[in-house]
Every structure is written in C-alpha cells, then in structure tokens.
Coordinates of C-alpha atoms in Angstrom, one line a residue:
M1 CA 22.4 -28.6 -62.9
K2 CA 25.4 -28.2 -60.4
R3 CA 25.5 -24.5 -61.1
F4 CA 21.7 -24.3 -60.1
F5 CA 22.1 -26.1 -56.9
K6 CA 25.3 -23.6 -56.2
R7 CA 22.9 -20.6 -56.9
L8 CA 20.3 -22.1 -54.7
L9 CA 22.5 -22.7 -52.0
A10 CA 24.1 -19.2 -52.2
L11 CA 20.4 -17.8 -52.2
A12 CA 19.6 -19.7 -49.1
L13 CA 22.8 -18.6 -47.5
C14 CA 22.2 -15.0 -48.7
G15 CA 21.7 -12.5 -45.6
G16 CA 24.4 -14.2 -43.6
M17 CA 23.6 -13.9 -39.9
L18 CA 19.9 -13.9 -39.3
L19 CA 19.0 -10.3 -37.5
V20 CA 17.4 -11.8 -34.5
S21 CA 18.2 -9.8 -31.4
A22 CA 18.4 -11.6 -28.0
P23 CA 16.4 -9.6 -25.3
A24 CA 18.2 -7.5 -23.1
A25 CA 18.4 -8.4 -19.3
F26 CA 15.6 -6.8 -17.5
A27 CA 16.9 -4.4 -14.8
E28 CA 15.3 -6.3 -12.1
E29 CA 18.1 -6.2 -9.8
S30 CA 17.9 -2.1 -9.7
I31 CA 13.9 -2.3 -9.2
D32 CA 14.1 -4.8 -6.6
D33 CA 16.6 -3.2 -4.7
L34 CA 14.2 -0.2 -4.6
N35 CA 11.5 -2.6 -3.4
D36 CA 13.6 -3.8 -0.7
R37 CA 14.7 -0.3 0.4
Y38 CA 11.0 0.7 0.7
K39 CA 10.2 -2.3 2.8
Q40 CA 13.3 -1.5 5.1
L41 CA 11.8 2.0 5.6
Q42 CA 8.3 0.7 6.3
A43 CA 9.8 -1.6 9.0
E44 CA 11.6 1.3 10.6
A45 CA 8.4 3.1 10.7
D46 CA 6.5 0.2 12.4
A47 CA 9.2 -0.2 14.9
L48 CA 8.9 3.2 16.0
Q49 CA 5.5 2.5 17.9
A50 CA 7.3 0.0 20.2
K51 CA 8.9 2.9 21.8
V52 CA 5.7 4.5 22.5
D53 CA 4.1 1.4 23.8
N54 CA 7.1 0.7 26.2
A55 CA 7.0 4.3 27.7
K56 CA 6.3 4.0 31.4
T57 CA 4.6 7.4 32.2
E58 CA 2.5 9.7 30.2
R59 CA 5.3 12.2 29.6
A60 CA 7.5 9.6 28.4
K61 CA 5.0 8.5 26.1
Q62 CA 4.5 12.1 24.7
E63 CA 8.2 12.5 24.4
A64 CA 8.2 9.2 22.5
I65 CA 5.3 10.3 20.4
K66 CA 7.1 13.5 19.4
E67 CA 10.2 11.7 18.5
K68 CA 8.1 8.9 16.7
T69 CA 6.3 11.7 14.7
T70 CA 9.7 13.4 13.7
Q71 CA 11.1 10.1 12.7
E72 CA 7.9 9.3 10.7
I73 CA 8.2 12.5 8.5
G74 CA 11.7 11.7 7.9
I75 CA 10.9 8.2 6.9
I76 CA 7.9 9.0 4.8
R77 CA 10.2 11.6 3.0
S78 CA 12.7 8.9 2.2
Q79 CA 9.9 6.5 1.0
I80 CA 8.5 9.2 -1.4
A81 CA 12.5 9.4 -2.9
V82 CA 12.6 5.8 -3.1
L83 CA 9.4 5.7 -4.9
E84 CA 10.2 8.4 -7.2
Q85 CA 13.7 6.6 -8.1
K86 CA 11.5 3.4 -8.9
I87 CA 9.3 5.5 -11.2
T88 CA 12.4 6.7 -12.9
A89 CA 13.8 3.2 -13.1
L90 CA 10.5 1.7 -14.3
E91 CA 9.9 4.6 -17.0
E92 CA 13.4 3.7 -18.3
E93 CA 12.8 0.0 -18.5
I94 CA 9.7 0.5 -20.4
A95 CA 11.5 2.6 -22.8
R96 CA 14.2 0.1 -23.2
K97 CA 11.7 -2.8 -23.8
E98 CA 9.6 -0.8 -26.3
E99 CA 13.1 -0.3 -28.3
E100 CA 13.9 -3.9 -27.8
I101 CA 10.2 -4.8 -29.3
D102 CA 11.0 -2.4 -32.1
G103 CA 14.1 -4.3 -33.2
L104 CA 12.7 -7.6 -32.7
E105 CA 9.6 -6.9 -35.0
E106 CA 12.2 -5.6 -37.5
S107 CA 14.0 -8.7 -37.2
I108 CA 10.9 -10.5 -37.8
D109 CA 10.1 -8.4 -40.9
E110 CA 13.7 -9.1 -42.4
N111 CA 13.5 -12.8 -41.6
Y112 CA 10.1 -13.0 -43.3
D113 CA 11.3 -11.4 -46.5
L114 CA 14.2 -13.5 -46.5
F115 CA 11.9 -16.5 -46.2
K116 CA 9.7 -15.2 -48.9
R117 CA 12.6 -14.8 -51.3
R118 CA 13.6 -18.2 -50.6
M119 CA 10.1 -19.7 -51.5
R120 CA 10.1 -17.5 -54.5
A121 CA 13.2 -18.8 -55.8
M122 CA 12.5 -22.4 -55.5
Y123 CA 9.1 -21.8 -57.3
M124 CA 11.0 -19.9 -60.0
A125 CA 13.7 -22.6 -60.4
E126 CA 13.6 -25.1 -62.9
N127 CA 10.4 -27.0 -63.1
T128 CA 11.9 -30.1 -61.9
S129 CA 11.2 -32.1 -58.8
M130 CA 13.9 -32.6 -55.9
L131 CA 13.5 -36.4 -56.6
S132 CA 14.4 -36.0 -60.3
L133 CA 17.5 -33.6 -59.3
V134 CA 18.8 -36.2 -57.2
L135 CA 18.0 -39.2 -59.6
G136 CA 19.1 -37.4 -62.4
A137 CA 22.5 -36.8 -61.0
D138 CA 25.4 -38.1 -63.7
S139 CA 27.4 -40.0 -61.2
F140 CA 27.0 -41.1 -57.6
G141 CA 29.5 -38.2 -56.6
D142 CA 27.1 -35.9 -58.1
F143 CA 24.2 -37.5 -56.2
L144 CA 25.9 -37.2 -52.8
T145 CA 26.6 -33.5 -53.7
T146 CA 23.0 -32.7 -54.8
S147 CA 21.8 -34.5 -51.8
E148 CA 23.9 -32.4 -49.4
Y149 CA 22.6 -29.2 -51.0
L150 CA 19.0 -30.4 -50.6
R151 CA 19.7 -31.1 -46.9
R152 CA 21.5 -27.9 -46.3
V153 CA 18.6 -25.7 -48.0
A154 CA 15.9 -27.7 -46.2
Q155 CA 17.8 -27.2 -42.9
H156 CA 18.4 -23.5 -43.7
D157 CA 14.7 -23.0 -44.2
Q158 CA 13.6 -24.6 -41.1
D159 CA 16.1 -22.5 -39.4
I160 CA 14.4 -19.3 -40.5
L161 CA 11.0 -21.0 -39.5
D162 CA 12.4 -21.5 -35.9
D163 CA 14.0 -18.1 -35.8
L164 CA 10.8 -16.4 -36.7
K165 CA 8.7 -18.4 -34.1
Q166 CA 11.3 -17.7 -31.4
T167 CA 11.2 -13.8 -32.2
L168 CA 7.5 -13.6 -32.1
E169 CA 7.5 -15.5 -28.6
D170 CA 10.2 -13.0 -27.7
V171 CA 7.9 -9.8 -28.9
E172 CA 5.0 -11.2 -26.9
T173 CA 7.0 -11.8 -23.8
A174 CA 8.5 -8.3 -24.0
K175 CA 4.9 -6.9 -24.7
A176 CA 3.7 -8.6 -21.5
A177 CA 6.2 -7.4 -19.5
V178 CA 6.0 -3.9 -20.7
E179 CA 2.5 -4.2 -19.8
A180 CA 3.2 -5.4 -16.2
D181 CA 5.6 -2.5 -16.0
R182 CA 3.0 -0.1 -16.9
E183 CA 0.6 -1.4 -14.3
E184 CA 3.6 -1.2 -11.7
L185 CA 4.3 2.2 -12.8
A186 CA 0.9 3.4 -12.4
S187 CA 0.6 1.8 -8.9
T188 CA 3.8 3.4 -7.8
K189 CA 2.7 6.8 -9.1
T190 CA -0.7 6.2 -7.1
E191 CA 1.4 5.4 -3.8
V192 CA 3.7 8.4 -4.3
E193 CA 0.7 10.6 -4.2
A194 CA -0.6 8.7 -1.2
M195 CA 2.6 9.0 0.9
K196 CA 2.6 12.8 -0.2
W197 CA -0.8 13.3 1.2
Q198 CA 0.3 11.5 4.5
L199 CA 3.1 13.5 4.8
D200 CA 1.3 16.8 4.5
Q201 CA -1.5 15.5 7.1
K202 CA 1.5 14.8 9.5
L203 CA 3.3 18.1 8.9
S204 CA 0.1 20.0 9.4
S205 CA -1.3 18.1 12.5
T206 CA 2.0 17.3 14.4
V207 CA 2.5 20.7 15.8
A208 CA -1.2 21.2 16.8
Q209 CA -1.0 17.9 18.4
I210 CA 2.1 18.4 20.5
Q211 CA 0.8 22.0 21.4
S212 CA -2.6 20.8 22.6
I213 CA -1.3 18.3 24.9
D214 CA 1.3 20.7 26.4
Q215 CA -1.3 23.2 26.6
M216 CA -3.5 21.1 28.6
E217 CA -0.7 19.9 31.0
K218 CA 0.2 23.4 31.4
E219 CA -3.6 24.1 32.4
F220 CA -3.8 21.3 34.6
L221 CA -0.3 22.0 36.6
A222 CA -1.2 25.7 36.8
D223 CA -4.1 24.8 39.2
I224 CA -3.7 21.1 40.1
A225 CA -6.1 21.2 43.1
A226 CA -9.0 22.7 41.0
K227 CA -8.5 20.4 37.8
Q228 CA -8.2 17.4 40.1
K229 CA -11.3 18.3 41.8
E230 CA -13.2 19.0 38.4
M231 CA -11.7 15.7 37.0
K232 CA -13.1 13.8 40.3
E233 CA -16.4 15.3 39.9
T234 CA -16.7 14.2 36.5
Q235 CA -15.6 10.6 37.4
D236 CA -18.1 10.7 40.4
E237 CA -20.7 11.8 38.0
I238 CA -20.0 8.8 35.6
D239 CA -20.1 6.4 38.4
R240 CA -23.3 7.3 39.5
I241 CA -24.5 7.0 35.8
Y242 CA -23.2 3.4 35.7
A243 CA -24.6 2.8 39.0
A244 CA -27.9 3.6 37.8
M245 CA -27.8 1.6 34.8
E246 CA -29.5 -1.7 34.8
E247 CA -27.8 -4.9 34.2
S248 CA -27.4 -5.8 30.6
G249 CA -27.7 -9.1 28.7
E250 CA -25.1 -11.1 26.9
F251 CA -22.2 -9.5 25.3
V252 CA -23.0 -8.6 21.7
G253 CA -19.5 -10.4 20.7
G254 CA -17.3 -9.4 18.1
T255 CA -14.2 -7.0 18.4
F256 CA -14.1 -3.4 19.0
M257 CA -13.4 -0.9 16.1
Y258 CA -11.6 2.4 16.1
P259 CA -14.3 5.1 16.8
V260 CA -13.1 7.7 14.2
P261 CA -12.6 6.2 10.9
G262 CA -9.2 7.1 9.6
Y263 CA -7.8 8.4 12.8
T264 CA -5.8 6.3 15.0
Y265 CA -3.1 8.9 16.2
I266 CA -3.3 9.0 20.0
S267 CA -2.4 12.2 21.7
S268 CA -3.0 11.0 25.3
Y269 CA -2.8 7.2 26.5
Y270 CA -4.5 5.5 29.2
G271 CA -2.9 5.7 32.6
W272 CA -1.1 8.3 34.7
R273 CA 0.0 11.7 33.0
F274 CA 1.2 15.3 33.9
N275 CA 3.9 14.1 36.1
G276 CA 1.7 11.4 37.9
T277 CA -0.9 14.2 38.8
D278 CA -3.8 13.0 36.9
F279 CA -5.2 9.5 35.7
H280 CA -6.2 9.4 32.1
T281 CA -9.3 6.8 31.9
G282 CA -9.3 6.4 28.2
V283 CA -7.5 7.4 25.0
D284 CA -7.8 10.5 23.1
F285 CA -7.8 10.1 19.2
T286 CA -7.1 13.2 17.1
G287 CA -5.5 14.4 13.9
S288 CA -5.5 16.9 11.0
N289 CA -8.9 18.2 10.5
V290 CA -10.4 15.8 12.7
N291 CA -13.0 18.5 14.0
G292 CA -16.7 17.5 12.9
K293 CA -15.5 14.2 11.8
K294 CA -18.0 11.5 12.5
V295 CA -17.7 9.1 15.5
V296 CA -18.9 5.5 15.0
A297 CA -19.9 2.9 17.4
A298 CA -16.9 0.5 18.2
N299 CA -19.5 -2.3 18.5
A300 CA -23.1 -3.0 18.4
G301 CA -24.9 -1.9 21.4
T302 CA -27.8 0.3 22.9
V303 CA -27.5 4.0 23.9
T304 CA -27.9 4.1 27.4
F305 CA -26.9 7.9 28.4
T306 CA -26.2 11.0 26.5
K307 CA -25.3 14.3 27.8
S308 CA -25.6 17.6 25.4
T309 CA -25.2 20.3 28.2
Y310 CA -21.7 21.3 29.6
I311 CA -19.7 24.0 31.2
A312 CA -17.0 25.3 28.9
G313 CA -13.6 24.1 30.0
V314 CA -15.0 21.6 32.6
G315 CA -15.3 18.0 32.4
Y316 CA -16.2 15.8 29.2
G317 CA -18.4 18.3 27.8
K318 CA -20.8 16.3 25.6
Y319 CA -20.7 12.7 25.7
L320 CA -22.6 9.5 25.4
I321 CA -22.4 5.7 26.7
L322 CA -23.2 2.7 24.7
D323 CA -24.0 -0.7 26.5
H324 CA -22.6 -3.6 24.5
G325 CA -24.1 -6.3 27.1
G326 CA -22.0 -8.7 29.2
G327 CA -20.9 -5.7 31.5
Y328 CA -19.1 -4.1 28.5
S329 CA -19.7 -0.4 27.8
T330 CA -17.9 2.4 25.6
L331 CA -17.9 6.2 26.4
Y332 CA -17.4 8.8 23.8
A333 CA -16.4 12.5 24.9
H334 CA -15.8 16.1 23.9
L335 CA -18.1 15.5 21.2
S336 CA -19.4 18.5 19.1
S337 CA -22.8 16.8 18.4
I338 CA -24.7 13.7 19.4
N339 CA -26.6 11.9 16.7
V340 CA -28.6 9.2 18.7
S341 CA -31.0 9.2 21.7
V342 CA -31.2 7.1 24.8
G343 CA -32.6 3.6 24.0
D344 CA -31.7 3.6 20.3
E345 CA -30.0 0.5 19.1
V346 CA -26.9 0.8 16.9
R347 CA -24.9 -1.3 14.5
K348 CA -21.3 -1.7 14.9
G349 CA -19.8 1.1 12.4
E350 CA -22.8 3.3 12.6
N351 CA -22.5 7.1 13.0
I352 CA -23.4 8.0 16.5
A353 CA -21.8 11.5 17.0
N354 CA -19.3 14.1 15.8
V355 CA -15.8 15.0 17.1
G356 CA -15.4 18.2 19.0
S357 CA -13.6 20.2 21.7
T358 CA -16.4 20.8 24.2
G359 CA -15.7 20.5 28.1
W360 CA -12.0 20.7 29.3
S361 CA -10.4 20.3 25.8
T362 CA -7.4 22.5 24.3
G363 CA -8.2 21.0 20.6
P364 CA -10.7 18.7 18.7
H365 CA -10.3 14.9 19.6
L366 CA -12.2 12.3 21.0
H367 CA -12.0 10.9 24.4
F368 CA -12.7 7.2 24.2
E369 CA -13.1 4.7 27.0
I370 CA -13.9 1.1 27.3
R371 CA -15.4 0.0 30.5
V372 CA -16.2 -3.4 32.1
N373 CA -18.8 -3.6 34.8
G374 CA -18.4 0.1 35.0
K375 CA -14.5 0.2 35.6
H376 CA -12.4 2.0 33.0
T377 CA -9.7 -0.2 31.3
N378 CA -7.0 0.3 28.8
P379 CA -9.2 0.3 25.5
L380 CA -6.0 -0.4 23.1
P381 CA -6.2 -4.4 23.8
Y382 CA -9.6 -4.5 22.6
L383 CA -9.3 -2.4 19.6
Q384 CA -9.0 -3.8 15.9
G385 CA -8.9 -2.3 12.8

C-alpha cells in the first residue's frame, strides 16, 4: 500500500513545473510615448494660428500665413512619421501577443493532459476508497503518512485546476488586448491616410494662395488711384443697396457657420492691407480645388439682393446678400453662379451659390462679409464650425 501511494504521489508530481507562461509586459510605454509626441505636434500646429491672429497689418498677416503654412507642412510630415512608427509598434505588439497566446494555449493543452492522466491513474488504481486506505493503515505512523500523501495529491490537483483557470483568463485577456490593438491599428492607418491627403492639399494650394494674394497686391499698388476708385464705387454701390433695404424683423438667432464647407483657410483677412492702402471689408476663403465648390448660407435668412452681371477685373463680380433679421446680414462675392433668387427664404447650411473668381480676383475664392445695420465688421468672431 505504501508503494501505491508513493507511485500515486510520483504520478501526481510528474511533469515537474507546470508550463504556465506569464504574460509578457505590454509595450504601452513606447506607444504612449508616440501618442504624446503626436499630441505635442498637434499643439504646435494649433499655436501657429496665434501668430496670424496677433498680426497687426495685412502684410504681417500674410507673412505669418506663409510661415504658418510652411511650418504646418513640416508638422504634418512629422505627425505622419510618428503615426507610421506607431503602426510598426502596434504590428509588433500584435505579433508578440499572438505568440504569447499560442504559448498559453499550448500550456493549457499540456496541463489538461496532465490532469487527465491524474484522473485516469486514480481511476485505474486499486478499487479501494480513500477512506479505507486511511483506515487500513497498519500503524498510526502509516496513517499519518497516508494522510499526508492524500493531502498533497489533492492540493496538486487543485493547483492544476487553478493554473488551468488562470491560464484561460490570461488567454482571454490577451485576445481582447490584440483586438483592441487591431482596432487602434486600423484607426491609425486611416489617420495616416487623412494626414497624407491633408499634406497633399496644403502642398498643392500653398504656392497658388501666396501667388494669388501677391498678384492682387501688385495689381493694386501698380495703379493705386484707379483701384481705390473702383473699390470706392463698389462700396458706394453696396451702401445704396443697404440703404434701399427695408427694415428686417428679429434676428433669426443661432450662430454663423463657415460659408464654404471644408474650407477655412483665409488668404486675406478683415482690415487694412497692401501697406495700408486698401481696407478689406470681409475675409477671403480659399484652398485647393475650391473653384466651383458650393457656398452655403451662414445662417437662416432671406435673399435680399443678387447681382449676376459684372465687369471682368472690377469689383465683387457676382454676389448676393442674405438678411438674417435684427440688422444682421451676410454678403457672398466673386461667385461663379448664384442658385437663389431675391425673396427666397433659405436655411442655415443650404446651398446658395458656387465659388468663383469673378470681378477683381486673381484666383478662385469667396469674399465673405457680415454686416450689422449695413456696416461691415470682422466676421471671424461670429463664425463657428
């Protein structure tokens, strides 16, 4: 009987150490560092706009815009590089975790086989209950020895079951982590493609935008008197339009949205420009492939004026005015087409025209104004999203 328990204990202890591999430490630190670096670059990009906003003159603004655009291109390239490093880190982490899962599953198989062998050995042992084995001891010493054997066998069985349970939990945890990494990987790849597209757009539009405003300034300064006369005539025309407009009702409420969806780049700001020789009464929105893009109502309102005839190279070209009540109105100029008529009521965000380059314009853009009681004001404080 002693030999039986010795064989049983040896069998219970066979296999030595259980093959349970602890999960390797996840490379969170490296990926977190990359995420922090990306956020830092984004903060640098956001800070560039402050230089433009703080510029005192139009010339200073244009120089700040050039500097901002150049630095943004460098930042976008750096962001793409960081994201590509993150992709590599995630792919390596996924591969490591999949290898870890394979090891854990192999450990489960081996420990389960060990447990089955234990159960089989117990079943094939002498048809004697454990109680009878204990009670059949020849002496109290044998009784204690037998009891210790049984305790150790039972404890080993429980250890195997505990290890199996823990390893199964580790597998599920690792699989969930892999799935999360895959989702983050897919999201990062999408973000890289978006950043590359943004970079292409900036590269293709930057030169054209800078050349456009430079060309406009050269034309203006080449014959200041004539251009100032033309601009005064344009403003006199608009003043007459506003003077003839009937008083509107209450303001429609809400906020004003950007009038060219997807385009927020400003090539010319509100205020003095061209060395203080011309006052720009609105802001010009432009960007890559902006020609023909839809122009939307910045807020709900009524079409009070449209002009489709114009002289090339003079004034605002095709333009329209929306009344929003309470003395608020918006003006949209240099249009290629106008899609509404006087008296039409339009919703905020509704298509009203298309971007063009009519009138005095050296490239496709939208000249946008917000007026209060007929007086022009800086539109930017009113614009949201």
